[in-house]
Coordinates of C-alpha atoms in Angstrom, one line a residue:
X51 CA 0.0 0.0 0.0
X52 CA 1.1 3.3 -1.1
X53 CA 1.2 6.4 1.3
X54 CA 0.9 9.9 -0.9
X55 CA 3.1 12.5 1.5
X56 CA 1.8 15.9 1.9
X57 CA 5.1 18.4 1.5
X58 CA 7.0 19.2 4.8
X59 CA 9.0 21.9 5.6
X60 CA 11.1 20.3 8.6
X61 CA 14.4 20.4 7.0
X62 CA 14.0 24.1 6.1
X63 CA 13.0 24.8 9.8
X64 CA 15.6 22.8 11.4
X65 CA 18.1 24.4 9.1
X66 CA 16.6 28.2 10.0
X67 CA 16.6 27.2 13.5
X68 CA 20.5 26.3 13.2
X69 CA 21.3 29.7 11.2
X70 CA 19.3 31.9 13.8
X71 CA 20.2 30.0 16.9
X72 CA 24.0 30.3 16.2
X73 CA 25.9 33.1 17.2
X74 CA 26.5 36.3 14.3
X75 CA 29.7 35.2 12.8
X76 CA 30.2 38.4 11.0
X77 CA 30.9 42.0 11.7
X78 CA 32.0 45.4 10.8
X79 CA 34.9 47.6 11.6
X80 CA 33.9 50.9 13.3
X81 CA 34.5 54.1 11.5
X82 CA 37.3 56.0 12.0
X83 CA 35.5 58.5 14.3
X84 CA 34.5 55.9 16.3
X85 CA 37.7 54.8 16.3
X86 CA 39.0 57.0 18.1
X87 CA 36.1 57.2 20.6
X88 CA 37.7 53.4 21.2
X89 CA 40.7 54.5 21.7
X90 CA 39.9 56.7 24.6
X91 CA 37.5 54.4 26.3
X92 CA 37.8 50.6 27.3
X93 CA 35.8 48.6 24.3
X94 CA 35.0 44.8 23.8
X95 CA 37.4 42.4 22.0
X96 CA 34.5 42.1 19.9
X97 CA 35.1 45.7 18.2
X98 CA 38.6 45.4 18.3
X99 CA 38.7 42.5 16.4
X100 CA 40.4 42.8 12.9
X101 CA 37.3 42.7 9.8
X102 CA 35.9 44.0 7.0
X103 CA 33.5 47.5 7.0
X104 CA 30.3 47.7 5.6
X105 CA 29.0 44.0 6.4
X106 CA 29.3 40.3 4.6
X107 CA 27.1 38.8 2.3
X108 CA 27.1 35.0 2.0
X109 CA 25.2 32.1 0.0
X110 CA 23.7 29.4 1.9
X111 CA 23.9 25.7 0.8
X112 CA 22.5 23.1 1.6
X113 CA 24.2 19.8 0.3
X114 CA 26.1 22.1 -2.2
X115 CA 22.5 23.5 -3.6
X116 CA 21.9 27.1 -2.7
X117 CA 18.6 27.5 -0.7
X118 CA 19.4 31.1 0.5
X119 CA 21.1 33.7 1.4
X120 CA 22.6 35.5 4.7
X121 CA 23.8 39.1 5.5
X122 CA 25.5 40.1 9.0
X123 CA 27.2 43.1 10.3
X124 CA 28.4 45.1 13.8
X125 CA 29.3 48.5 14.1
X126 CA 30.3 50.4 16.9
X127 CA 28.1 53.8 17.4
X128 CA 28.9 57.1 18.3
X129 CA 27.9 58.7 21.4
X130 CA 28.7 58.3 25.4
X131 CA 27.8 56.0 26.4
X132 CA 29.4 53.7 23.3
X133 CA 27.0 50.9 22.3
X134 CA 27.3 48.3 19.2
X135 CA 24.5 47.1 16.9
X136 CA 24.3 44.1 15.3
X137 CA 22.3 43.3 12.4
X138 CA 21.4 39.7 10.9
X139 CA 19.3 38.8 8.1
X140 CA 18.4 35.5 6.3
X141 CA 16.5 34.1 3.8
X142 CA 15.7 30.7 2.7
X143 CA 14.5 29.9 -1.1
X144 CA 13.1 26.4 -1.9
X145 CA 10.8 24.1 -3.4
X146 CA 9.4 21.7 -1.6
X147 CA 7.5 19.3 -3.9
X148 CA 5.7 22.0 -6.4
X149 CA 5.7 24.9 -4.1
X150 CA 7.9 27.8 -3.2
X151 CA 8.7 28.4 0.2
X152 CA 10.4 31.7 1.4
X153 CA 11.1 32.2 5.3
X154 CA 13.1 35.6 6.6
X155 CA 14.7 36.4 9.8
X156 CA 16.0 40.2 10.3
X157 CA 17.6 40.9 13.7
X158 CA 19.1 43.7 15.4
X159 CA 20.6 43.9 18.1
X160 CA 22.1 47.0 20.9
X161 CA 24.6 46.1 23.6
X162 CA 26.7 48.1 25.8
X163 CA 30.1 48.7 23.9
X164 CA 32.2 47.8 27.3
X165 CA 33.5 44.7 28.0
X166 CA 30.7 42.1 29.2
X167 CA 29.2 45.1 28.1
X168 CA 25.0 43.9 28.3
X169 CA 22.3 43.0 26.2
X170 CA 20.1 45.9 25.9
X171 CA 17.7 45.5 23.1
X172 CA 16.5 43.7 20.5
X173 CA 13.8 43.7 17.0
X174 CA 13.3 40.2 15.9
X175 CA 11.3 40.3 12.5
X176 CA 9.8 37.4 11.1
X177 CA 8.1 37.0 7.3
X178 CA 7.2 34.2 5.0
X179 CA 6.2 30.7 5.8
X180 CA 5.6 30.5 9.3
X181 CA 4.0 33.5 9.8
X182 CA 4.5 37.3 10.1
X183 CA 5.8 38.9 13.1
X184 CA 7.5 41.6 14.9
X185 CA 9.6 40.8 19.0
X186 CA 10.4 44.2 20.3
X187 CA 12.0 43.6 23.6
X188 CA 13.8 45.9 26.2
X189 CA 16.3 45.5 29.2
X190 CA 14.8 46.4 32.5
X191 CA 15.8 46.4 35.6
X192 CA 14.5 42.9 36.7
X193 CA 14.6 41.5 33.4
X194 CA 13.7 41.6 29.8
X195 CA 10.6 42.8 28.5
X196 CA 9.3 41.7 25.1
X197 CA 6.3 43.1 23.0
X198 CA 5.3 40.8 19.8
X199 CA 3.6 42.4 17.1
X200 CA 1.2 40.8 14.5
X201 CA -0.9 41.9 11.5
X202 CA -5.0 42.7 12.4
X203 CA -4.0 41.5 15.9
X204 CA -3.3 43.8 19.6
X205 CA 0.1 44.2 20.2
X206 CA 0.8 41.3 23.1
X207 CA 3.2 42.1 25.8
X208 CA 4.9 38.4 26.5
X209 CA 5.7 37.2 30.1
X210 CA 8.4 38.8 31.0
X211 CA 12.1 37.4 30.7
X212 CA 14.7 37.0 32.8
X213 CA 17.4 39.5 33.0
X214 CA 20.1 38.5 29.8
X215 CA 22.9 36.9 30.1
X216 CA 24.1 37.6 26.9
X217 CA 27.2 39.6 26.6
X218 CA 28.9 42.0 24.0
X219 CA 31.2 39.3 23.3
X220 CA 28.8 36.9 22.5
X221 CA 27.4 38.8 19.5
X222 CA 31.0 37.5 17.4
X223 CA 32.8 34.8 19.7
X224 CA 34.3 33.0 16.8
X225 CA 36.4 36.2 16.2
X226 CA 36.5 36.7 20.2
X227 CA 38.2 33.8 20.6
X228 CA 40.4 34.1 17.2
X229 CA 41.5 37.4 19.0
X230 CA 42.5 36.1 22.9
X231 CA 43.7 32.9 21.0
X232 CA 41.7 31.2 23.7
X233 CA 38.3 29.2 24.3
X234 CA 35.0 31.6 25.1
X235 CA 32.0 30.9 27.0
X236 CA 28.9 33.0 27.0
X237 CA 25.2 33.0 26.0
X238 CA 22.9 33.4 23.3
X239 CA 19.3 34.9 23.5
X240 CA 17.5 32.7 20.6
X241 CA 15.6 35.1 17.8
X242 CA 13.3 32.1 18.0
X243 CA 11.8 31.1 21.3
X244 CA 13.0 34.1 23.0
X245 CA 15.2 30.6 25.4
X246 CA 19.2 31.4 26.7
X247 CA 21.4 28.9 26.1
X248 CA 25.0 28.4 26.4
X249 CA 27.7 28.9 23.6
X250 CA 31.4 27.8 23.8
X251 CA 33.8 29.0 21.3
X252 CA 36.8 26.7 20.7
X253 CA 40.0 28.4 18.5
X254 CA 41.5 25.1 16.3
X255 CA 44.4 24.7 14.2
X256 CA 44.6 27.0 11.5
X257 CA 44.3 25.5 8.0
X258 CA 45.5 26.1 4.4
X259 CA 42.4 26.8 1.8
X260 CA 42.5 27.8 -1.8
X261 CA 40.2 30.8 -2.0
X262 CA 40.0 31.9 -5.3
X263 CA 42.4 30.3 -7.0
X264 CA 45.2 31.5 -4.2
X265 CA 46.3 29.4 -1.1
X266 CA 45.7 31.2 2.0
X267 CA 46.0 30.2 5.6
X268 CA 43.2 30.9 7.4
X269 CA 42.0 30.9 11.5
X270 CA 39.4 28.6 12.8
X271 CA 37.2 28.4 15.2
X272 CA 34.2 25.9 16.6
X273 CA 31.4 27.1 18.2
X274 CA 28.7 24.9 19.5
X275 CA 25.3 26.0 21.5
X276 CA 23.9 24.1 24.2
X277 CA 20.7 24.1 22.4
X278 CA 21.3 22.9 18.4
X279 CA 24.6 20.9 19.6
X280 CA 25.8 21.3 15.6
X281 CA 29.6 22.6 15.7
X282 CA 29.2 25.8 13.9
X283 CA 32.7 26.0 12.3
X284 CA 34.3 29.5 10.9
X285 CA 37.0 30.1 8.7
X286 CA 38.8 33.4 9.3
X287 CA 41.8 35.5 6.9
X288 CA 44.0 37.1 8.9
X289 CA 43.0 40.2 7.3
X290 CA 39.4 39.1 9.6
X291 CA 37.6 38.7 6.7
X292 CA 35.4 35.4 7.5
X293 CA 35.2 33.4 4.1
X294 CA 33.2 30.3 5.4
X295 CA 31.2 28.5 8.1
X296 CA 30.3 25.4 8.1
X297 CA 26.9 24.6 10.1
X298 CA 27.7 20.6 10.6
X299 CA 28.1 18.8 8.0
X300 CA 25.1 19.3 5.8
X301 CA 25.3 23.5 5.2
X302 CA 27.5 26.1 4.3
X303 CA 27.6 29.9 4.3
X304 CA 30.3 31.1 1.7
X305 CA 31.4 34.4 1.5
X306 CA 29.8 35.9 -2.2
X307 CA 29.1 39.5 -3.3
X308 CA 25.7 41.0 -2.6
X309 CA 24.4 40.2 -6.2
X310 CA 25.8 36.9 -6.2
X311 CA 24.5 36.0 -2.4
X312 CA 21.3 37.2 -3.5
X313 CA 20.6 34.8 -6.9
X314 CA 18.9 31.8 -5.7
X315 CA 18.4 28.7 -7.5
X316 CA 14.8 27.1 -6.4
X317 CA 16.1 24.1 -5.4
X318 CA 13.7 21.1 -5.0
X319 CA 14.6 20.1 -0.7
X320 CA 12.1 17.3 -0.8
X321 CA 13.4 15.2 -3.1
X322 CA 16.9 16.5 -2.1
X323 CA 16.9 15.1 1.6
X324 CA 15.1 12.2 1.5
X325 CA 16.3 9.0 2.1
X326 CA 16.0 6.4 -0.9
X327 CA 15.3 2.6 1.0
X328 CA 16.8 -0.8 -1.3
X329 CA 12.8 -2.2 -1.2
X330 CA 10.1 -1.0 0.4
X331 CA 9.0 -1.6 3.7
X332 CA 6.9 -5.2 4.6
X333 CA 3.5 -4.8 5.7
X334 CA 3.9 -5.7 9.0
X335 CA 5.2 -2.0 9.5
X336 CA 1.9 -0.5 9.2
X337 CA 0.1 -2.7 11.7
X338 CA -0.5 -2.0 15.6
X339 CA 1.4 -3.7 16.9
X340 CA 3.8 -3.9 14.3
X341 CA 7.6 -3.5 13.8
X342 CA 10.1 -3.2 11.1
X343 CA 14.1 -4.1 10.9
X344 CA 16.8 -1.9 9.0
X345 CA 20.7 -1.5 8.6
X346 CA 20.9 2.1 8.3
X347 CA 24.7 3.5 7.7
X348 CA 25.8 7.3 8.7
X349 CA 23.5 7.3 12.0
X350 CA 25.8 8.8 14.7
X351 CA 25.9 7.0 18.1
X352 CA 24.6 10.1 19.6
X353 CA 21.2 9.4 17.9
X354 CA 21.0 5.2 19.1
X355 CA 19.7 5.8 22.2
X356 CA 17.2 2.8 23.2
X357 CA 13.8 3.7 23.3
X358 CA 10.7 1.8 24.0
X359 CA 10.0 2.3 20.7
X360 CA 13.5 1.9 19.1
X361 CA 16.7 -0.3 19.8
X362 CA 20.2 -0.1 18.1
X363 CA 22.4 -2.8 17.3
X364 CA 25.8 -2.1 16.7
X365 CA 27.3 -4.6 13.5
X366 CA 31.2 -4.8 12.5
X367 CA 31.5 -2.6 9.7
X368 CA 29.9 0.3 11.7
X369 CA 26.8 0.1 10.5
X370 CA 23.8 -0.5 13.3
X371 CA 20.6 -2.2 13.2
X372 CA 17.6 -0.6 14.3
X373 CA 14.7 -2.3 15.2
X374 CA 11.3 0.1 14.7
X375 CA 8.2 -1.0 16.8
X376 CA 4.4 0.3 17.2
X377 CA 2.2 -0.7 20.4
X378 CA -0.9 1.2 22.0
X379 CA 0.5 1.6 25.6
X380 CA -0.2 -0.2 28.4
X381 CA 0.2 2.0 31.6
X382 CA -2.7 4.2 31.2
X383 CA -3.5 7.2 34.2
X384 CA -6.4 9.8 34.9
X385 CA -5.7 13.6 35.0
X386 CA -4.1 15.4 37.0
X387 CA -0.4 14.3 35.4
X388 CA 3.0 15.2 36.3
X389 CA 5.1 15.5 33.7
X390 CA 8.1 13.0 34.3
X391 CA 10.8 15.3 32.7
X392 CA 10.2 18.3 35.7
X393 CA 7.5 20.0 33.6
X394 CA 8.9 21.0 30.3
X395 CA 6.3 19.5 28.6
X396 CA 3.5 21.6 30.2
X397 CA 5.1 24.7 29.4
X398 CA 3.7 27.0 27.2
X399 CA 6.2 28.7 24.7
X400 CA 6.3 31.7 22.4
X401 CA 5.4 28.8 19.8
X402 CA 3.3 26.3 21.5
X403 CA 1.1 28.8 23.2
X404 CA -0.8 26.7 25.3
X405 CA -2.0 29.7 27.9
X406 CA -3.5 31.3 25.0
X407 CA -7.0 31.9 25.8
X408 CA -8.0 30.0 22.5
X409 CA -6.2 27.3 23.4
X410 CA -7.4 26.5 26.2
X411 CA -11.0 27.1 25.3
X412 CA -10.7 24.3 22.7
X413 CA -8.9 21.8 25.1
X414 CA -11.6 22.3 27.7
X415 CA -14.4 21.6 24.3
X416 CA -12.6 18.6 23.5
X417 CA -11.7 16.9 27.0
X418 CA -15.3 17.3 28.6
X419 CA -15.2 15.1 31.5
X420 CA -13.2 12.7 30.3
X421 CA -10.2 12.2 32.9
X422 CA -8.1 9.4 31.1
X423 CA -5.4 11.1 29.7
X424 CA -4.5 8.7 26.6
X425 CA -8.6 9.2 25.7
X426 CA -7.8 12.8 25.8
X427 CA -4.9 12.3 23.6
X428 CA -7.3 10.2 21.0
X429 CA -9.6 13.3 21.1
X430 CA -6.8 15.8 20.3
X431 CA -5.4 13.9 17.8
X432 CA -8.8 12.9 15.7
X433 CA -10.0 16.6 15.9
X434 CA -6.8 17.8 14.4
X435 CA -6.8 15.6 11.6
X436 CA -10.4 16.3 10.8
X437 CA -10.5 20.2 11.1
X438 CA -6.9 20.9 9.6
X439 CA -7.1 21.4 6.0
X440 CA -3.6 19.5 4.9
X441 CA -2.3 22.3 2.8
X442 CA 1.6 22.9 2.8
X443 CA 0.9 26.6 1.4
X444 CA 0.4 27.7 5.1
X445 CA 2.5 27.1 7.2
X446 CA 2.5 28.7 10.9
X447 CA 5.3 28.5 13.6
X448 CA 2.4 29.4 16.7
X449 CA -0.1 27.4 17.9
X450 CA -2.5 30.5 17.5
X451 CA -2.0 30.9 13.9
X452 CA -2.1 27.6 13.1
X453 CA -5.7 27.1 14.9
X454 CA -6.8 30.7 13.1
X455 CA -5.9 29.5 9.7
X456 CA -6.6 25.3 10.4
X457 CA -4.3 24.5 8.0
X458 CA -0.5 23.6 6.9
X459 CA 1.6 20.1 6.9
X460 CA 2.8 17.6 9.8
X461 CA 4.7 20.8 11.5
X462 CA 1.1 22.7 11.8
X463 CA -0.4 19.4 13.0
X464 CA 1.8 18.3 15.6
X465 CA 2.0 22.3 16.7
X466 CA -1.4 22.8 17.8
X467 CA -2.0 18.8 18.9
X468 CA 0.8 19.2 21.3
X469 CA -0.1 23.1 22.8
X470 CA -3.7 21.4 23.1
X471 CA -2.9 18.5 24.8
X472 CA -0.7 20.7 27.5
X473 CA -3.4 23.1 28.3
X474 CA -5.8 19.6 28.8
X475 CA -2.8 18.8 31.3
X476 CA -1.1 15.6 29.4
X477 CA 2.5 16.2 28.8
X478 CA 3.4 16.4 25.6
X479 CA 6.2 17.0 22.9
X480 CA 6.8 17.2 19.0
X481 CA 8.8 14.3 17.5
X482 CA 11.3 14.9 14.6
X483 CA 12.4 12.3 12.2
X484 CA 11.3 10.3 8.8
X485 CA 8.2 8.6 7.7
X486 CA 7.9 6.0 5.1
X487 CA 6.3 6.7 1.8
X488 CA 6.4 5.4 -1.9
X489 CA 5.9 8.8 -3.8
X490 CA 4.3 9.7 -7.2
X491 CA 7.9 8.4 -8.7
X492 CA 7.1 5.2 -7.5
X493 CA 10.3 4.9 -5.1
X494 CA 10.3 3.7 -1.4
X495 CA 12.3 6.6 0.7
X496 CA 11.8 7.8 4.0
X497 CA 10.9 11.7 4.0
X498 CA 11.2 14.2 6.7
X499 CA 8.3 14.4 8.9
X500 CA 7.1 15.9 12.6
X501 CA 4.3 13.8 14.8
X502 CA 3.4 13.9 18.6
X503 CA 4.3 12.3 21.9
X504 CA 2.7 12.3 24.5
X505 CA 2.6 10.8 28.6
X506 CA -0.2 9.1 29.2
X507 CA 0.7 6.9 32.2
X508 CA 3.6 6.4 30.1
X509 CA 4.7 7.6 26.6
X510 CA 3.5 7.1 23.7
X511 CA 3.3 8.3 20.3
X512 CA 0.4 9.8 17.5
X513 CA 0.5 11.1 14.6
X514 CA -2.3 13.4 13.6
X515 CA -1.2 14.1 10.2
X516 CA -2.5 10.8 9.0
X517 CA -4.8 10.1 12.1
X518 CA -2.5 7.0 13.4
X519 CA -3.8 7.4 17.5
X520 CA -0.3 5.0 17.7
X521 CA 2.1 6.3 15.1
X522 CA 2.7 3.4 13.2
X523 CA 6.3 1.8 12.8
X524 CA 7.2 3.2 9.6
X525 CA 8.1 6.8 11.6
X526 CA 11.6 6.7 12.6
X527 CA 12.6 9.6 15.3
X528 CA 15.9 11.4 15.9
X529 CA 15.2 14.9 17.7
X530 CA 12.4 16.7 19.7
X531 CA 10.8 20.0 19.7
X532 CA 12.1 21.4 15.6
X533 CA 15.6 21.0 17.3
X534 CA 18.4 21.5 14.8
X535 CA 20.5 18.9 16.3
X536 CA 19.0 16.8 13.7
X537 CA 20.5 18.3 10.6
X538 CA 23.6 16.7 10.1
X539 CA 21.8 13.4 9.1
X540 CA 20.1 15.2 6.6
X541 CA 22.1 13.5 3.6
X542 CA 24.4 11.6 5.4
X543 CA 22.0 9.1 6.7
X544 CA 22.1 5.6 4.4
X545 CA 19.5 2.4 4.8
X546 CA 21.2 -0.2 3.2
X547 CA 18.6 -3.1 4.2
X548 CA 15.1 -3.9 5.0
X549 CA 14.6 -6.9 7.0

């Protein structure tokens, strides 16, 4: 039986999430006047650090096909007290199947100019697939206040953050650390769930590259973020001009001209990352219970962790054989539920909104008086699949927009299941990974997809895209939550057998 697979964008986001999650690698010399305005004040390594003026342009590709582009600069400002601004756009370009999809991100950022100099604004601007919006958000004096801003809606002030630990330095730590010739710690304030996480900066040997037709030796540095766990690696002249980063193994930002940056090929991503299987998948994949065998090459051991759903075999040639398995779950408990992970997965987010008053309104509709919470999760995932128009032309990266519009792909789908089974009170997550399909072409290949899990008593898995109330074993997870960790297997990972 043949599965037709409704476009994702998953790769794209994971990707994005990687690009705006990690650290500006790019900057801007300070004019002359402010210069001197440096030289008679204390100022961050991060302006003193040797670069180009007037900001880098670079091409982004994704397994050598450009997909978009990327644009970064810092510049010290004049005035007392001295502050710098940073500035960060990008834009992604793809197909995916027969449509275009086009996401931006434009950031700026202020900070004092002083070193450990702090955090003291930021605009976060948002357009494209996903959605449209504006994060306006100001230092105080007990923390950070943020105002989000969307078309025909009020202006919504968010919960209030706490203060930043982001620094000066961590605007540009690859050139920090380049600098001091030393490792750097710090902390990043993610342009996309408004989260902190920790960044260290590593300096490495330097290397020998022919840019250009001309052999050049150039600094390098690895940064990786507590958050995407990708090493983020940047290749420096000593002039400071940065001529590449690589974003783990599957993207690169390379250095062009504005014109150049800017000319995009639409390339199609959802043939491009899927993974092609030697025969399909037997039948007894489908069923629940059910299971499936593969020997799946280029699977880091990082991503084998044993699962009630999964388990990893190690074979000789390096290879590892996974065992993929489907059951409705057995340990099944009434409301009220504590989440077993401390209560991350009743947390509403900037993107999962569960406190939103719609929300909530349509949790309480849909529970009733039922109490058991894998019943709940039935509900939730039934009414999702039957009021979301599947339509990849929409997608949304809030809860709220998603229920507004009630339409989009898996990511839509598992968006809102998950922020409605949280404000019902059942834990719950978003699961990244594949999903087996045999396409118009005819050829078996696991494609990128997003579902749900939830904690019933104990977890368990749905899919609401394709109304499976146990996800079925042909999904295959690696990652949580959208999380960008996941991008390196994109076109490294190999099934060499089906079993």
């Amino acid at each position: 039986m043949t599965r037709t697979h409704r476009p994702t964008l998953l790769p794209l986001v994971s990707l994005c999430a990687l690009l705006v999650g990690a650290p500006s690698a790019l900057a801007r010399a300070p004019a002359p006047a402010a210069r001197a305005t440096a030289a008679r004040a204390a100022v961050s390594d991060v302006v003193k650090a040797a670069r180009p003026k007037g900001g880098e342009y670079f091409g982004l590709y994704l397994m050598d096909k450009k997909v978009g582009w990327l644009f970064t600069d810092l510049e010290l400002l004049p005035g007392e007290p001295a502050r710098v601004k940073t500035t960060n756009q990008l834009v992604f370009k793809a197909m995916v199947g027969s449509r275009v999809s086009e996401r931006m991100h434009h950031e700026e950022r202020f900070y004092e100019a002083k070193p450990g100099g702090k955090l003291l604004s930021f605009v976060v601007k948002q357009t494209g697939d996903g959605g449209t919006q504006t994060l306006e958000g100001t230092a105080t004096a007990d923390g950070f206040q943020v105002v989000r801003k969307r078309p025909n809606l009020a202006d919504e002030t968010l919960p209030r953050l706490p203060p930043a630990k982001e620094r000066v330095e961590d605007a540009d730590p690859p050139r920090v650390a380049l600098l001091r010739k030393a490792k750097v710690t710090g902390t990043s304030l993610d342009g996309m769930d408004l989260e902190s996480y920790g960044i260290t900066t590593t300096v490495q040997p330097e290397e020998q590259r022919v840019i250009n037709g001309v052999k050049v030796k150039l600094g390098k540095a690895v940064t990786v973020s507590e958050k995407e766990k990708v090493p983020v690696t940047s290749y420096v002249t000593q002039r400071g001009e940065m001529v590449l980063v690589d974003y783990g193994t599957t993207m690169q930002a390379r250095k062009e001209t504005e014109a150049i940056a800017k000319r995009l090929d639409l390339v199609e991503v959802f043939g491009l990352t899927r993974v092609v299987l030697p025969k399909p998948l037997p039948d007894s994949a489908r069923t629940v219970p059910g299971h499936v065998t593969l020997v799946v090459k280029g699977l880091p051991a990082k991503f084998q962790e044993q699962t009630y759903r999964q388990r990893f075999k190690p074979l000789p040639d390096g290879s590892v054989e996974v065992t993929l398995s489907a059951a409705a779950p057995r340990t099944r408990k009434p409301l009220p539920l504590k989440d077993p992970e401390g209560g991350e997965n009743l947390k509403s987010t900037l993107m999962v909104e569960s406190d939103a008053p719609a929300i909530r309104a349509l949790a309480k509709q849909l529970v009733g008086t039922e109490k058991d919470a894998y019943r709940i999760a039935q509900k939730v995932n039934a009414w999702v699949y039957a009021n979301l128009e599947k339509d990849y032309g929409a997608s949304a990266d809030r809860a709220t927009d998603v229920l507004r519009q009630k339409k989009g792909d898996c990511t839509e789908h598992s968006l809102l299941s998950v922020a409605l089974l949280r404000a019902a009170g059942v834990p719950a997550r978003r699961v990244d990974g594949v999903i087996y399909m045999v396409n118009q072409d005819g050829v078996p290949a696991y494609y990128w997809h997003e579902w749900v899990e939830a904690f019933v008593g104990e977890w368990t898995q749905l899919d609401p895209t394709f109304n499976q109330p146990v996800a079925d074993a042909t999904h295959f997870a690696f990652g949580k939550e959208g999380n960008a960790e996941i991008t390196p297997l994109i076109g490294a990972l190999k099934v060499t057998a089906v079993k």
